[in-house]
Amino acid sequence: MLQIVRYAIKSERLKPWVKFIWYLETVSNVSLNHKLLPTDSIDVIINLSDKIDYQIEKQRYRAGTVHFNGTRNKPGFIIQAGKIRVFGISFYPFGLYPFLKVPMLEFSNQLNDLELVDKRFAQKLEVAVQDAKETSEVVNAIEKALLLLLDQSSVEMKNIDLIRRFCSENKEQSINHFCEKNGLNIKTLERQCLKYAGYTPKTLIRIGRFQSASKQLIYNEENSFVELACDSGYYDQAHFIKEFQEFSGTTPGKFNKEGLTIKEHSRYSFF
């Protein structure tokens, strides 16, 4: 079982953009070949161990030392062997933009070498993990590096607040109703979501529903599919099964039996 430690963000300036920093280290050799589910978060990975491979839709990718997955609506696999030591920075779907200042649509469903996208960003993170020894010191160093890179002047906060509200409100909401309530043109909301989060509003809703459903399947097996569909914001059981299969690559019933996701093989602790 993998032990993943999540560290709460201390800086108030970073909290609107970064969910948490996480750390994974194994004391012995392991062999990972686990499914990664679609998610609306963006993780920047700093790999201090053997190379990581990803497989997405029959394509295999070798990841750089510092890399990130754009927001994804497709399942994939992470493949790694040996002793593992990895730091990760988990950003909100709109959270990476003020660091990269590049429309996030360019990175959707892609594995991205951070050094090729922003060499300065990658180098500052590499220095942060190299200069500190204790894990807590590394986490603090990563926060300091992020603060130096954060450029809030590159974003319009009213648009970020709009996307934040849109992502957090009821999964069953009508996009039309949300726009009417906020005096907003649908095309404007779509442009802002594509720029800052990499997906259309409709796709962000669908990913949010799937995340809710998949977590319930992993951690609460007692709910029926009808209850799960209702709790996660699907119209009915048929709608739930169809979308779940699209995002996970398998039906909910088979998903439960597979036990392939990284979450099912991990324990989490929080600091």
PDB file of C-alpha atoms in Angstrom:
ATOM      1  CA  MET A   1       0.000   0.000   0.000  1.00  0.00           C
ATOM      2  CA  LEU A   2       1.383   3.408  -0.970  1.00  0.00           C
ATOM      3  CA  GLN A   3       1.577   6.103   1.701  1.00  0.00           C
ATOM      4  CA  ILE A   4       0.844   9.571   0.333  1.00  0.00           C
ATOM      5  CA  VAL A   5       1.232  12.588   2.603  1.00  0.00           C
ATOM      6  CA  ARG A   6      -0.721  15.751   1.819  1.00  0.00           C
ATOM      7  CA  TYR A   7       0.496  19.097   3.128  1.00  0.00           C
ATOM      8  CA  ALA A   8      -1.926  21.983   3.530  1.00  0.00           C
ATOM      9  CA  ILE A   9      -0.932  25.233   1.842  1.00  0.00           C
ATOM     10  CA  LYS A  10       0.280  27.819   4.358  1.00  0.00           C
ATOM     11  CA  SER A  11       0.508  30.908   2.180  1.00  0.00           C
ATOM     12  CA  GLU A  12      -2.748  32.842   1.846  1.00  0.00           C
ATOM     13  CA  ARG A  13      -1.616  34.057  -1.581  1.00  0.00           C
ATOM     14  CA  LEU A  14      -1.305  30.475  -2.851  1.00  0.00           C
ATOM     15  CA  LYS A  15      -4.528  29.067  -1.375  1.00  0.00           C
ATOM     16  CA  PRO A  16      -6.791  30.366  -4.188  1.00  0.00           C
ATOM     17  CA  TRP A  17      -4.667  28.487  -6.729  1.00  0.00           C
ATOM     18  CA  VAL A  18      -3.135  25.413  -5.062  1.00  0.00           C
ATOM     19  CA  LYS A  19      -5.123  22.687  -3.296  1.00  0.00           C
ATOM     20  CA  PHE A  20      -2.199  21.018  -1.507  1.00  0.00           C
ATOM     21  CA  ILE A  21       1.339  19.681  -1.922  1.00  0.00           C
ATOM     22  CA  TRP A  22       1.788  15.919  -1.671  1.00  0.00           C
ATOM     23  CA  TYR A  23       4.689  13.539  -1.165  1.00  0.00           C
ATOM     24  CA  LEU A  24       5.173   9.856  -1.948  1.00  0.00           C
ATOM     25  CA  GLU A  25       8.206   7.784  -0.981  1.00  0.00           C
ATOM     26  CA  THR A  26       8.660   4.017  -0.761  1.00  0.00           C
ATOM     27  CA  VAL A  27      11.346   2.289   1.304  1.00  0.00           C
ATOM     28  CA  SER A  28      11.520  -0.695  -1.033  1.00  0.00           C
ATOM     29  CA  ASN A  29      11.102  -1.411  -4.719  1.00  0.00           C
ATOM     30  CA  VAL A  30       7.547  -1.332  -6.033  1.00  0.00           C
ATOM     31  CA  SER A  31       5.926  -1.855  -9.395  1.00  0.00           C
ATOM     32  CA  LEU A  32       3.169   0.564 -10.351  1.00  0.00           C
ATOM     33  CA  ASN A  33       0.773  -0.055 -13.198  1.00  0.00           C
ATOM     34  CA  HIS A  34      -2.305   1.760 -11.977  1.00  0.00           C
ATOM     35  CA  LYS A  35      -5.182   3.594 -13.584  1.00  0.00           C
ATOM     36  CA  LEU A  36      -5.383   7.385 -13.435  1.00  0.00           C
ATOM     37  CA  LEU A  37      -8.941   8.659 -13.600  1.00  0.00           C
ATOM     38  CA  PRO A  38     -10.000  11.905 -15.266  1.00  0.00           C
ATOM     39  CA  THR A  39      -9.801  14.878 -12.938  1.00  0.00           C
ATOM     40  CA  ASP A  40     -10.276  18.624 -13.017  1.00  0.00           C
ATOM     41  CA  SER A  41      -7.129  19.254 -10.965  1.00  0.00           C
ATOM     42  CA  ILE A  42      -3.699  19.733 -12.518  1.00  0.00           C
ATOM     43  CA  ASP A  43      -0.728  18.072 -10.834  1.00  0.00           C
ATOM     44  CA  VAL A  44       2.831  19.273 -11.331  1.00  0.00           C
ATOM     45  CA  ILE A  45       5.085  16.289 -10.592  1.00  0.00           C
ATOM     46  CA  ILE A  46       8.687  16.515  -9.389  1.00  0.00           C
ATOM     47  CA  ASN A  47      10.110  13.028  -9.831  1.00  0.00           C
ATOM     48  CA  LEU A  48      13.267  12.246  -7.841  1.00  0.00           C
ATOM     49  CA  SER A  49      13.251   8.518  -8.637  1.00  0.00           C
ATOM     50  CA  ASP A  50      13.231   6.263 -11.682  1.00  0.00           C
ATOM     51  CA  LYS A  51      11.470   7.459 -14.813  1.00  0.00           C
ATOM     52  CA  ILE A  52       7.686   7.534 -14.963  1.00  0.00           C
ATOM     53  CA  ASP A  53       5.792   6.343 -18.024  1.00  0.00           C
ATOM     54  CA  TYR A  54       2.179   7.165 -18.818  1.00  0.00           C
ATOM     55  CA  GLN A  55      -0.129   5.341 -21.174  1.00  0.00           C
ATOM     56  CA  ILE A  56      -3.109   7.272 -22.523  1.00  0.00           C
ATOM     57  CA  GLU A  57      -5.281   5.867 -25.307  1.00  0.00           C
ATOM     58  CA  LYS A  58      -2.661   3.317 -26.441  1.00  0.00           C
ATOM     59  CA  GLN A  59       0.066   5.995 -26.538  1.00  0.00           C
ATOM     60  CA  ARG A  60       2.993   5.618 -24.136  1.00  0.00           C
ATOM     61  CA  TYR A  61       4.857   8.692 -22.879  1.00  0.00           C
ATOM     62  CA  ARG A  62       8.122   9.011 -20.945  1.00  0.00           C
ATOM     63  CA  ALA A  63       7.778  11.869 -18.460  1.00  0.00           C
ATOM     64  CA  GLY A  64      10.469  14.458 -17.745  1.00  0.00           C
ATOM     65  CA  THR A  65      11.768  15.101 -14.233  1.00  0.00           C
ATOM     66  CA  VAL A  66       9.296  17.963 -13.771  1.00  0.00           C
ATOM     67  CA  HIS A  67       6.071  17.479 -15.701  1.00  0.00           C
ATOM     68  CA  PHE A  68       2.351  18.015 -15.451  1.00  0.00           C
ATOM     69  CA  ASN A  69      -0.854  16.470 -16.674  1.00  0.00           C
ATOM     70  CA  GLY A  70      -3.348  18.942 -18.082  1.00  0.00           C
ATOM     71  CA  THR A  71      -6.975  18.568 -17.044  1.00  0.00           C
ATOM     72  CA  ARG A  72      -8.124  15.201 -18.405  1.00  0.00           C
ATOM     73  CA  ASN A  73     -11.396  13.689 -19.530  1.00  0.00           C
ATOM     74  CA  LYS A  74      -9.815  10.356 -20.470  1.00  0.00           C
ATOM     75  CA  PRO A  75      -8.420   7.547 -18.298  1.00  0.00           C
ATOM     76  CA  GLY A  76      -4.775   6.556 -18.436  1.00  0.00           C
ATOM     77  CA  PHE A  77      -2.167   4.463 -16.644  1.00  0.00           C
ATOM     78  CA  ILE A  78       0.911   5.395 -14.641  1.00  0.00           C
ATOM     79  CA  ILE A  79       3.817   2.936 -14.914  1.00  0.00           C
ATOM     80  CA  GLN A  80       6.868   3.071 -12.658  1.00  0.00           C
ATOM     81  CA  ALA A  81       9.212   0.572 -11.020  1.00  0.00           C
ATOM     82  CA  GLY A  82      11.843   0.747  -8.279  1.00  0.00           C
ATOM     83  CA  LYS A  83      12.028   2.950  -5.210  1.00  0.00           C
ATOM     84  CA  ILE A  84       9.805   5.997  -5.553  1.00  0.00           C
ATOM     85  CA  ARG A  85      10.329   9.527  -4.298  1.00  0.00           C
ATOM     86  CA  VAL A  86       7.960  12.076  -5.792  1.00  0.00           C
ATOM     87  CA  PHE A  87       6.624  15.498  -4.836  1.00  0.00           C
ATOM     88  CA  GLY A  88       3.425  16.804  -6.384  1.00  0.00           C
ATOM     89  CA  ILE A  89       1.633  20.145  -6.452  1.00  0.00           C
ATOM     90  CA  SER A  90      -2.117  19.838  -6.950  1.00  0.00           C
ATOM     91  CA  PHE A  91      -3.648  22.945  -8.558  1.00  0.00           C
ATOM     92  CA  TYR A  92      -7.300  23.858  -8.979  1.00  0.00           C
ATOM     93  CA  PRO A  93      -8.472  23.535 -12.611  1.00  0.00           C
ATOM     94  CA  PHE A  94      -7.848  27.271 -13.090  1.00  0.00           C
ATOM     95  CA  GLY A  95      -4.895  27.394 -10.678  1.00  0.00           C
ATOM     96  CA  LEU A  96      -1.919  26.867 -12.960  1.00  0.00           C
ATOM     97  CA  TYR A  97      -2.701  29.743 -15.329  1.00  0.00           C
ATOM     98  CA  PRO A  98      -1.218  32.599 -13.216  1.00  0.00           C
ATOM     99  CA  PHE A  99       2.068  30.658 -13.050  1.00  0.00           C
ATOM    100  CA  LEU A 100       2.320  29.712 -16.731  1.00  0.00           C
ATOM    101  CA  LYS A 101       0.275  32.563 -18.255  1.00  0.00           C
ATOM    102  CA  VAL A 102      -0.607  30.319 -21.206  1.00  0.00           C
ATOM    103  CA  PRO A 103      -4.199  29.320 -22.146  1.00  0.00           C
ATOM    104  CA  MET A 104      -4.812  25.980 -20.456  1.00  0.00           C
ATOM    105  CA  LEU A 105      -6.642  24.593 -23.485  1.00  0.00           C
ATOM    106  CA  GLU A 106      -3.166  23.971 -24.967  1.00  0.00           C
ATOM    107  CA  PHE A 107      -2.455  21.353 -22.273  1.00  0.00           C
ATOM    108  CA  SER A 108      -5.741  19.449 -21.972  1.00  0.00           C
ATOM    109  CA  ASN A 109      -5.366  15.646 -22.094  1.00  0.00           C
ATOM    110  CA  GLN A 110      -1.608  15.981 -22.522  1.00  0.00           C
ATOM    111  CA  LEU A 111       1.512  15.052 -20.632  1.00  0.00           C
ATOM    112  CA  ASN A 112       3.663  18.185 -20.582  1.00  0.00           C
ATOM    113  CA  ASP A 113       7.376  18.552 -19.812  1.00  0.00           C
ATOM    114  CA  LEU A 114       7.453  21.700 -17.675  1.00  0.00           C
ATOM    115  CA  GLU A 115      10.989  22.566 -18.773  1.00  0.00           C
ATOM    116  CA  LEU A 116       9.791  22.818 -22.377  1.00  0.00           C
ATOM    117  CA  VAL A 117       6.782  24.932 -21.394  1.00  0.00           C
ATOM    118  CA  ASP A 118       8.482  27.222 -18.838  1.00  0.00           C
ATOM    119  CA  LYS A 119      12.149  26.537 -18.122  1.00  0.00           C
ATOM    120  CA  ARG A 120      12.337  29.052 -15.258  1.00  0.00           C
ATOM    121  CA  PHE A 121       9.369  27.426 -13.493  1.00  0.00           C
ATOM    122  CA  ALA A 122      10.911  23.945 -13.782  1.00  0.00           C
ATOM    123  CA  GLN A 123      14.336  25.089 -12.599  1.00  0.00           C
ATOM    124  CA  LYS A 124      12.977  26.860  -9.514  1.00  0.00           C
ATOM    125  CA  LEU A 125      11.123  23.700  -8.474  1.00  0.00           C
ATOM    126  CA  GLU A 126      14.199  21.535  -9.052  1.00  0.00           C
ATOM    127  CA  VAL A 127      16.305  23.870  -6.906  1.00  0.00           C
ATOM    128  CA  ALA A 128      13.629  23.836  -4.183  1.00  0.00           C
ATOM    129  CA  VAL A 129      13.722  20.049  -3.806  1.00  0.00           C
ATOM    130  CA  GLN A 130      17.517  19.797  -4.070  1.00  0.00           C
ATOM    131  CA  ASP A 131      18.506  22.424  -1.505  1.00  0.00           C
ATOM    132  CA  ALA A 132      16.282  21.215   1.353  1.00  0.00           C
ATOM    133  CA  LYS A 133      16.777  17.917   3.221  1.00  0.00           C
ATOM    134  CA  GLU A 134      13.749  17.276   5.433  1.00  0.00           C
ATOM    135  CA  THR A 135      10.412  16.720   3.683  1.00  0.00           C
ATOM    136  CA  SER A 136       8.772  19.628   5.514  1.00  0.00           C
ATOM    137  CA  GLU A 137      11.644  21.869   4.407  1.00  0.00           C
ATOM    138  CA  VAL A 138      11.131  20.805   0.803  1.00  0.00           C
ATOM    139  CA  VAL A 139       7.419  21.618   1.035  1.00  0.00           C
ATOM    140  CA  ASN A 140       8.223  25.076   2.424  1.00  0.00           C
ATOM    141  CA  ALA A 141      10.798  25.603  -0.328  1.00  0.00           C
ATOM    142  CA  ILE A 142       8.237  24.640  -2.978  1.00  0.00           C
ATOM    143  CA  GLU A 143       5.781  27.195  -1.561  1.00  0.00           C
ATOM    144  CA  LYS A 144       8.470  29.903  -1.662  1.00  0.00           C
ATOM    145  CA  ALA A 145       9.291  29.031  -5.273  1.00  0.00           C
ATOM    146  CA  LEU A 146       5.603  29.193  -6.219  1.00  0.00           C
ATOM    147  CA  LEU A 147       5.227  32.595  -4.576  1.00  0.00           C
ATOM    148  CA  LEU A 148       8.093  33.946  -6.703  1.00  0.00           C
ATOM    149  CA  LEU A 149       6.412  32.598  -9.852  1.00  0.00           C
ATOM    150  CA  LEU A 150       2.829  33.636  -9.089  1.00  0.00           C
ATOM    151  CA  ASP A 151       1.619  36.494 -11.293  1.00  0.00           C
ATOM    152  CA  GLN A 152      -1.941  37.420 -10.338  1.00  0.00           C
ATOM    153  CA  SER A 153      -1.788  40.456 -12.616  1.00  0.00           C
ATOM    154  CA  SER A 154      -2.104  38.027 -15.533  1.00  0.00           C
ATOM    155  CA  VAL A 155      -5.660  37.074 -14.543  1.00  0.00           C
ATOM    156  CA  GLU A 156      -8.951  38.878 -14.114  1.00  0.00           C
ATOM    157  CA  MET A 157     -10.047  37.788 -10.661  1.00  0.00           C
ATOM    158  CA  LYS A 158     -13.733  38.332 -11.447  1.00  0.00           C
ATOM    159  CA  ASN A 159     -13.439  35.661 -14.140  1.00  0.00           C
ATOM    160  CA  ILE A 160     -11.589  33.282 -11.799  1.00  0.00           C
ATOM    161  CA  ASP A 161     -14.282  33.788  -9.130  1.00  0.00           C
ATOM    162  CA  LEU A 162     -16.911  33.062 -11.759  1.00  0.00           C
ATOM    163  CA  ILE A 163     -15.283  29.766 -12.769  1.00  0.00           C
ATOM    164  CA  ARG A 164     -14.760  28.834  -9.116  1.00  0.00           C
ATOM    165  CA  ARG A 165     -18.458  29.319  -8.390  1.00  0.00           C
ATOM    166  CA  PHE A 166     -19.458  27.469 -11.521  1.00  0.00           C
ATOM    167  CA  CYS A 167     -17.308  24.443 -10.604  1.00  0.00           C
ATOM    168  CA  SER A 168     -18.477  24.331  -6.993  1.00  0.00           C
ATOM    169  CA  GLU A 169     -22.234  24.756  -7.440  1.00  0.00           C
ATOM    170  CA  ASN A 170     -24.795  22.002  -7.999  1.00  0.00           C
ATOM    171  CA  LYS A 171     -23.679  19.371 -10.527  1.00  0.00           C
ATOM    172  CA  GLU A 172     -27.198  19.329 -11.912  1.00  0.00           C
ATOM    173  CA  GLN A 173     -27.170  23.047 -12.687  1.00  0.00           C
ATOM    174  CA  SER A 174     -28.177  24.332 -16.094  1.00  0.00           C
ATOM    175  CA  ILE A 175     -25.438  26.343 -17.759  1.00  0.00           C
ATOM    176  CA  ASN A 176     -28.142  28.639 -19.120  1.00  0.00           C
ATOM    177  CA  HIS A 177     -29.538  29.157 -15.616  1.00  0.00           C
ATOM    178  CA  PHE A 178     -26.078  29.906 -14.183  1.00  0.00           C
ATOM    179  CA  CYS A 179     -25.410  32.483 -16.901  1.00  0.00           C
ATOM    180  CA  GLU A 180     -28.811  34.129 -16.468  1.00  0.00           C
ATOM    181  CA  LYS A 181     -28.331  34.303 -12.699  1.00  0.00           C
ATOM    182  CA  ASN A 182     -24.940  35.989 -13.156  1.00  0.00           C
ATOM    183  CA  GLY A 183     -25.924  38.235 -16.068  1.00  0.00           C
ATOM    184  CA  LEU A 184     -23.449  36.437 -18.299  1.00  0.00           C
ATOM    185  CA  ASN A 185     -23.350  35.430 -21.936  1.00  0.00           C
ATOM    186  CA  ILE A 186     -22.817  31.679 -22.410  1.00  0.00           C
ATOM    187  CA  LYS A 187     -20.040  32.288 -24.951  1.00  0.00           C
ATOM    188  CA  THR A 188     -18.230  34.490 -22.436  1.00  0.00           C
ATOM    189  CA  LEU A 189     -18.324  31.746 -19.799  1.00  0.00           C
ATOM    190  CA  GLU A 190     -17.087  29.241 -22.377  1.00  0.00           C
ATOM    191  CA  ARG A 191     -14.142  31.447 -23.387  1.00  0.00           C
ATOM    192  CA  GLN A 192     -13.094  31.993 -19.786  1.00  0.00           C
ATOM    193  CA  CYS A 193     -13.342  28.271 -18.927  1.00  0.00           C
ATOM    194  CA  LEU A 194     -11.275  27.295 -21.981  1.00  0.00           C
ATOM    195  CA  LYS A 195      -8.649  29.923 -21.201  1.00  0.00           C
ATOM    196  CA  TYR A 196      -8.209  29.310 -17.484  1.00  0.00           C
ATOM    197  CA  ALA A 197      -9.266  25.657 -17.054  1.00  0.00           C
ATOM    198  CA  GLY A 198      -8.833  24.101 -20.509  1.00  0.00           C
ATOM    199  CA  TYR A 199     -12.386  22.790 -20.915  1.00  0.00           C
ATOM    200  CA  THR A 200     -15.866  23.968 -21.806  1.00  0.00           C
ATOM    201  CA  PRO A 201     -18.349  24.514 -18.951  1.00  0.00           C
ATOM    202  CA  LYS A 202     -20.262  21.376 -19.973  1.00  0.00           C
ATOM    203  CA  THR A 203     -17.141  19.196 -19.768  1.00  0.00           C
ATOM    204  CA  LEU A 204     -16.193  20.648 -16.379  1.00  0.00           C
ATOM    205  CA  ILE A 205     -19.647  19.693 -15.057  1.00  0.00           C
ATOM    206  CA  ARG A 206     -19.298  16.173 -16.461  1.00  0.00           C
ATOM    207  CA  ILE A 207     -15.826  15.709 -14.942  1.00  0.00           C
ATOM    208  CA  GLY A 208     -17.100  16.952 -11.570  1.00  0.00           C
ATOM    209  CA  ARG A 209     -19.976  14.461 -11.640  1.00  0.00           C
ATOM    210  CA  PHE A 210     -17.635  11.628 -12.540  1.00  0.00           C
ATOM    211  CA  GLN A 211     -15.212  12.522  -9.742  1.00  0.00           C
ATOM    212  CA  SER A 212     -18.039  12.422  -7.224  1.00  0.00           C
ATOM    213  CA  ALA A 213     -19.307   9.059  -8.506  1.00  0.00           C
ATOM    214  CA  SER A 214     -15.881   7.394  -8.714  1.00  0.00           C
ATOM    215  CA  LYS A 215     -14.976   8.464  -5.164  1.00  0.00           C
ATOM    216  CA  GLN A 216     -18.202   6.972  -3.867  1.00  0.00           C
ATOM    217  CA  LEU A 217     -17.515   3.707  -5.678  1.00  0.00           C
ATOM    218  CA  ILE A 218     -13.995   3.522  -4.243  1.00  0.00           C
ATOM    219  CA  TYR A 219     -14.814   4.502  -0.665  1.00  0.00           C
ATOM    220  CA  ASN A 220     -18.498   3.595  -0.199  1.00  0.00           C
ATOM    221  CA  GLU A 221     -19.603   0.371  -1.844  1.00  0.00           C
ATOM    222  CA  GLU A 222     -22.953   0.232  -0.024  1.00  0.00           C
ATOM    223  CA  ASN A 223     -24.775   2.688  -2.299  1.00  0.00           C
ATOM    224  CA  SER A 224     -26.757   1.281  -5.188  1.00  0.00           C
ATOM    225  CA  PHE A 225     -26.103   2.619  -8.669  1.00  0.00           C
ATOM    226  CA  VAL A 226     -29.468   4.411  -8.536  1.00  0.00           C
ATOM    227  CA  GLU A 227     -28.517   6.184  -5.293  1.00  0.00           C
ATOM    228  CA  LEU A 228     -25.025   6.910  -6.580  1.00  0.00           C
ATOM    229  CA  ALA A 229     -26.379   8.385  -9.823  1.00  0.00           C
ATOM    230  CA  CYS A 230     -28.751  10.612  -7.878  1.00  0.00           C
ATOM    231  CA  ASP A 231     -26.127  11.734  -5.337  1.00  0.00           C
ATOM    232  CA  SER A 232     -23.630  12.595  -8.099  1.00  0.00           C
ATOM    233  CA  GLY A 233     -26.038  14.641 -10.203  1.00  0.00           C
ATOM    234  CA  TYR A 234     -26.867  12.272 -13.068  1.00  0.00           C
ATOM    235  CA  TYR A 235     -30.306  12.268 -14.658  1.00  0.00           C
ATOM    236  CA  ASP A 236     -30.795   8.540 -14.079  1.00  0.00           C
ATOM    237  CA  GLN A 237     -28.930   5.239 -13.807  1.00  0.00           C
ATOM    238  CA  ALA A 238     -28.560   4.844 -17.587  1.00  0.00           C
ATOM    239  CA  HIS A 239     -27.004   8.322 -17.854  1.00  0.00           C
ATOM    240  CA  PHE A 240     -24.622   7.483 -15.003  1.00  0.00           C
ATOM    241  CA  ILE A 241     -23.456   4.182 -16.514  1.00  0.00           C
ATOM    242  CA  LYS A 242     -22.916   5.699 -19.969  1.00  0.00           C
ATOM    243  CA  GLU A 243     -20.833   8.640 -18.715  1.00  0.00           C
ATOM    244  CA  PHE A 244     -18.948   6.543 -16.175  1.00  0.00           C
ATOM    245  CA  GLN A 245     -17.828   4.141 -18.882  1.00  0.00           C
ATOM    246  CA  GLU A 246     -16.715   7.031 -21.087  1.00  0.00           C
ATOM    247  CA  PHE A 247     -14.543   8.563 -18.371  1.00  0.00           C
ATOM    248  CA  SER A 248     -13.207   5.394 -16.728  1.00  0.00           C
ATOM    249  CA  GLY A 249     -12.976   3.023 -19.696  1.00  0.00           C
ATOM    250  CA  THR A 250     -15.185   0.451 -17.978  1.00  0.00           C
ATOM    251  CA  THR A 251     -18.641   0.000 -16.460  1.00  0.00           C
ATOM    252  CA  PRO A 252     -19.254   0.837 -12.775  1.00  0.00           C
ATOM    253  CA  GLY A 253     -19.685  -2.873 -11.965  1.00  0.00           C
ATOM    254  CA  LYS A 254     -16.387  -3.884 -13.567  1.00  0.00           C
ATOM    255  CA  PHE A 255     -14.666  -0.836 -12.055  1.00  0.00           C
ATOM    256  CA  ASN A 256     -15.446  -2.128  -8.566  1.00  0.00           C
ATOM    257  CA  LYS A 257     -13.895  -5.508  -9.367  1.00  0.00           C
ATOM    258  CA  GLU A 258     -10.792  -4.162 -11.135  1.00  0.00           C
ATOM    259  CA  GLY A 259      -9.236  -2.383  -8.160  1.00  0.00           C
ATOM    260  CA  LEU A 260      -6.749  -0.717 -10.506  1.00  0.00           C
ATOM    261  CA  THR A 261      -6.819   2.948  -9.529  1.00  0.00           C
ATOM    262  CA  ILE A 262      -3.960   4.586  -7.678  1.00  0.00           C
ATOM    263  CA  LYS A 263      -6.425   5.712  -4.963  1.00  0.00           C
ATOM    264  CA  GLU A 264      -7.381   2.110  -4.182  1.00  0.00           C
ATOM    265  CA  HIS A 265      -3.727   1.301  -3.491  1.00  0.00           C
ATOM    266  CA  SER A 266      -2.942   4.365  -1.377  1.00  0.00           C
ATOM    267  CA  ARG A 267      -3.345   5.544   2.190  1.00  0.00           C
ATOM    268  CA  TYR A 268      -3.390   9.263   2.868  1.00  0.00           C
ATOM    269  CA  SER A 269      -2.162  11.284   5.818  1.00  0.00           C
ATOM    270  CA  PHE A 270      -2.545  15.039   6.242  1.00  0.00           C
ATOM    271  CA  PHE A 271      -0.347  17.791   7.627  1.00  0.00           C
TER     272      PHE A 271
END
